[in-house]
Amino acid sequence: MFAEHIADPDGVAHVPHPCETWPDNGRGFRQTLDRIGDKWSVLVIGILSHGPLRFGALHQRVPGISQRMLTLTLRHLERDGLVSRTAYAEVPPRVEYELTTLGESLRATVHALAQWVTDHNGEIETARHHYDTA
């Protein structure tokens, strides 16, 4: 389905990018991209790629996130099968979050994205400054 050729306006055939041919007019694609491309999700996935963490430890390691946003992000990631939540029957209760196998499959992608941002942040800041002062 995704390998079907499409002709450009100039008549040249090309293999379309998956963004161009996703079923249901791209709704499922956008929903998934909204989840895994969300800034908090990327940070949480990146941090959990080092191993399971309790909520408090995860909250301390995700810069700038509120407890409420972390809770919502973890729930969404759990719903999408990217993060698992394990509650231990202890006093006080202990809950840990960790990447699932599906979440682990995003590790390299999230790392590459974070590295790209790190490598190009200066250029982006310069471009923003030029744009804002123009």
Coordinates of C-alpha atoms in Angstrom, one line a residue:
M1 CA 0.0 0.0 0.0
F2 CA 2.7 2.5 0.9
A3 CA 5.0 1.5 -2.0
E4 CA 2.5 2.6 -4.6
H5 CA 3.9 5.3 -7.0
I6 CA 2.3 8.7 -7.4
A7 CA 3.0 11.2 -10.2
D8 CA 4.2 14.6 -9.2
P9 CA 2.5 17.6 -10.9
D10 CA 5.3 17.6 -13.4
G11 CA 4.5 14.0 -14.3
V12 CA 7.5 12.4 -12.5
A13 CA 6.6 9.2 -10.6
H14 CA 7.8 8.9 -7.0
V15 CA 7.2 6.6 -4.1
P16 CA 5.1 8.6 -1.6
H17 CA 6.2 9.2 1.9
P18 CA 3.9 7.4 4.4
C19 CA 2.5 10.8 5.5
E20 CA 0.9 11.1 2.1
T21 CA -0.8 7.7 1.9
W22 CA -1.9 6.9 5.5
P23 CA -5.4 5.4 5.6
D24 CA -8.4 7.3 7.3
N25 CA -7.0 10.6 5.9
G26 CA -4.1 10.3 8.3
R27 CA -6.1 10.5 11.6
G28 CA -4.3 7.4 13.2
F29 CA -1.0 8.7 12.0
R30 CA -1.6 12.1 13.5
Q31 CA -2.8 10.7 16.8
T32 CA 0.3 8.5 17.2
L33 CA 2.6 11.3 16.2
D34 CA 0.9 13.6 18.6
R35 CA 1.7 11.1 21.4
I36 CA 5.3 10.2 20.6
G37 CA 6.2 13.7 19.3
D38 CA 4.9 15.5 22.3
K39 CA 7.8 17.2 24.2
W40 CA 6.9 15.6 27.5
S41 CA 6.6 12.1 26.0
V42 CA 9.9 12.5 24.3
L43 CA 11.6 13.5 27.5
V44 CA 9.9 10.7 29.6
I45 CA 10.8 8.1 27.0
G46 CA 14.3 9.3 26.9
I47 CA 14.7 9.3 30.6
L48 CA 13.0 5.9 31.1
S49 CA 15.3 4.4 28.5
H50 CA 17.9 4.1 31.3
G51 CA 15.6 1.9 33.3
P52 CA 12.5 1.9 35.5
L53 CA 11.9 4.8 37.8
R54 CA 9.4 5.7 40.6
F55 CA 7.2 8.7 39.9
G56 CA 9.1 11.0 42.3
A57 CA 12.5 10.2 40.7
L58 CA 11.0 10.6 37.2
H59 CA 9.5 13.9 38.2
Q60 CA 12.9 15.2 39.4
R61 CA 14.6 14.2 36.2
V62 CA 12.1 15.7 33.7
P63 CA 13.0 19.4 33.7
G64 CA 10.0 21.8 34.0
I65 CA 7.2 19.2 34.1
S66 CA 4.4 19.6 36.6
Q67 CA 3.2 16.6 38.6
R68 CA -0.1 16.8 36.8
M69 CA 1.5 16.8 33.3
L70 CA 3.7 13.9 34.3
T71 CA 0.7 12.0 35.4
L72 CA -1.2 12.7 32.2
T73 CA 1.9 11.9 30.1
L74 CA 2.5 8.6 31.8
R75 CA -1.2 7.6 31.5
H76 CA -1.2 8.4 27.7
L77 CA 2.1 6.5 27.2
E78 CA 0.7 3.6 29.2
R79 CA -2.6 3.6 27.2
D80 CA -0.5 3.5 24.0
G81 CA 1.5 0.6 25.2
L82 CA 4.8 2.5 25.4
V83 CA 5.2 2.5 29.2
S84 CA 4.2 0.0 31.9
R85 CA 3.2 0.8 35.4
T86 CA 3.9 -1.7 38.2
A87 CA 2.4 -1.2 41.7
Y88 CA 4.1 -3.1 44.5
A89 CA 2.1 -4.2 47.5
E90 CA 4.3 -2.5 50.1
V91 CA 3.9 0.1 52.8
P92 CA 4.2 2.8 51.7
P93 CA 3.0 1.8 48.2
R94 CA 5.7 1.8 45.5
V95 CA 4.9 2.3 41.8
E96 CA 7.5 2.1 39.1
Y97 CA 7.3 3.1 35.4
E98 CA 9.3 1.5 32.6
L99 CA 9.4 1.3 28.9
T100 CA 7.6 -1.7 27.3
T101 CA 9.2 -3.5 24.4
L102 CA 7.3 -1.2 22.1
G103 CA 8.6 1.8 24.1
E104 CA 12.1 0.4 23.9
S105 CA 11.8 0.4 20.1
L106 CA 11.6 4.2 20.2
R107 CA 14.9 4.5 22.2
A108 CA 17.2 5.1 19.2
T109 CA 14.7 7.5 17.5
V110 CA 14.3 9.6 20.7
H111 CA 18.0 9.6 21.3
A112 CA 18.6 10.7 17.7
L113 CA 16.0 13.5 18.0
A114 CA 17.5 14.7 21.3
Q115 CA 21.0 14.7 19.8
W116 CA 19.8 16.6 16.8
V117 CA 18.2 19.3 19.0
T118 CA 21.5 19.4 21.1
D119 CA 23.6 19.7 17.9
H120 CA 21.5 22.4 16.3
N121 CA 20.1 24.4 19.2
G122 CA 22.5 27.3 18.6
E123 CA 21.5 27.6 15.0
I124 CA 17.8 27.5 15.9
E125 CA 18.3 30.2 18.5
T126 CA 20.1 32.4 16.0
A127 CA 17.4 31.9 13.4
R128 CA 14.7 32.7 15.9
H129 CA 16.6 35.9 16.9
H130 CA 17.0 37.0 13.3
Y131 CA 13.3 36.3 12.6
D132 CA 12.1 38.1 15.7
T133 CA 14.2 41.2 15.1
A134 CA 13.3 41.4 11.4

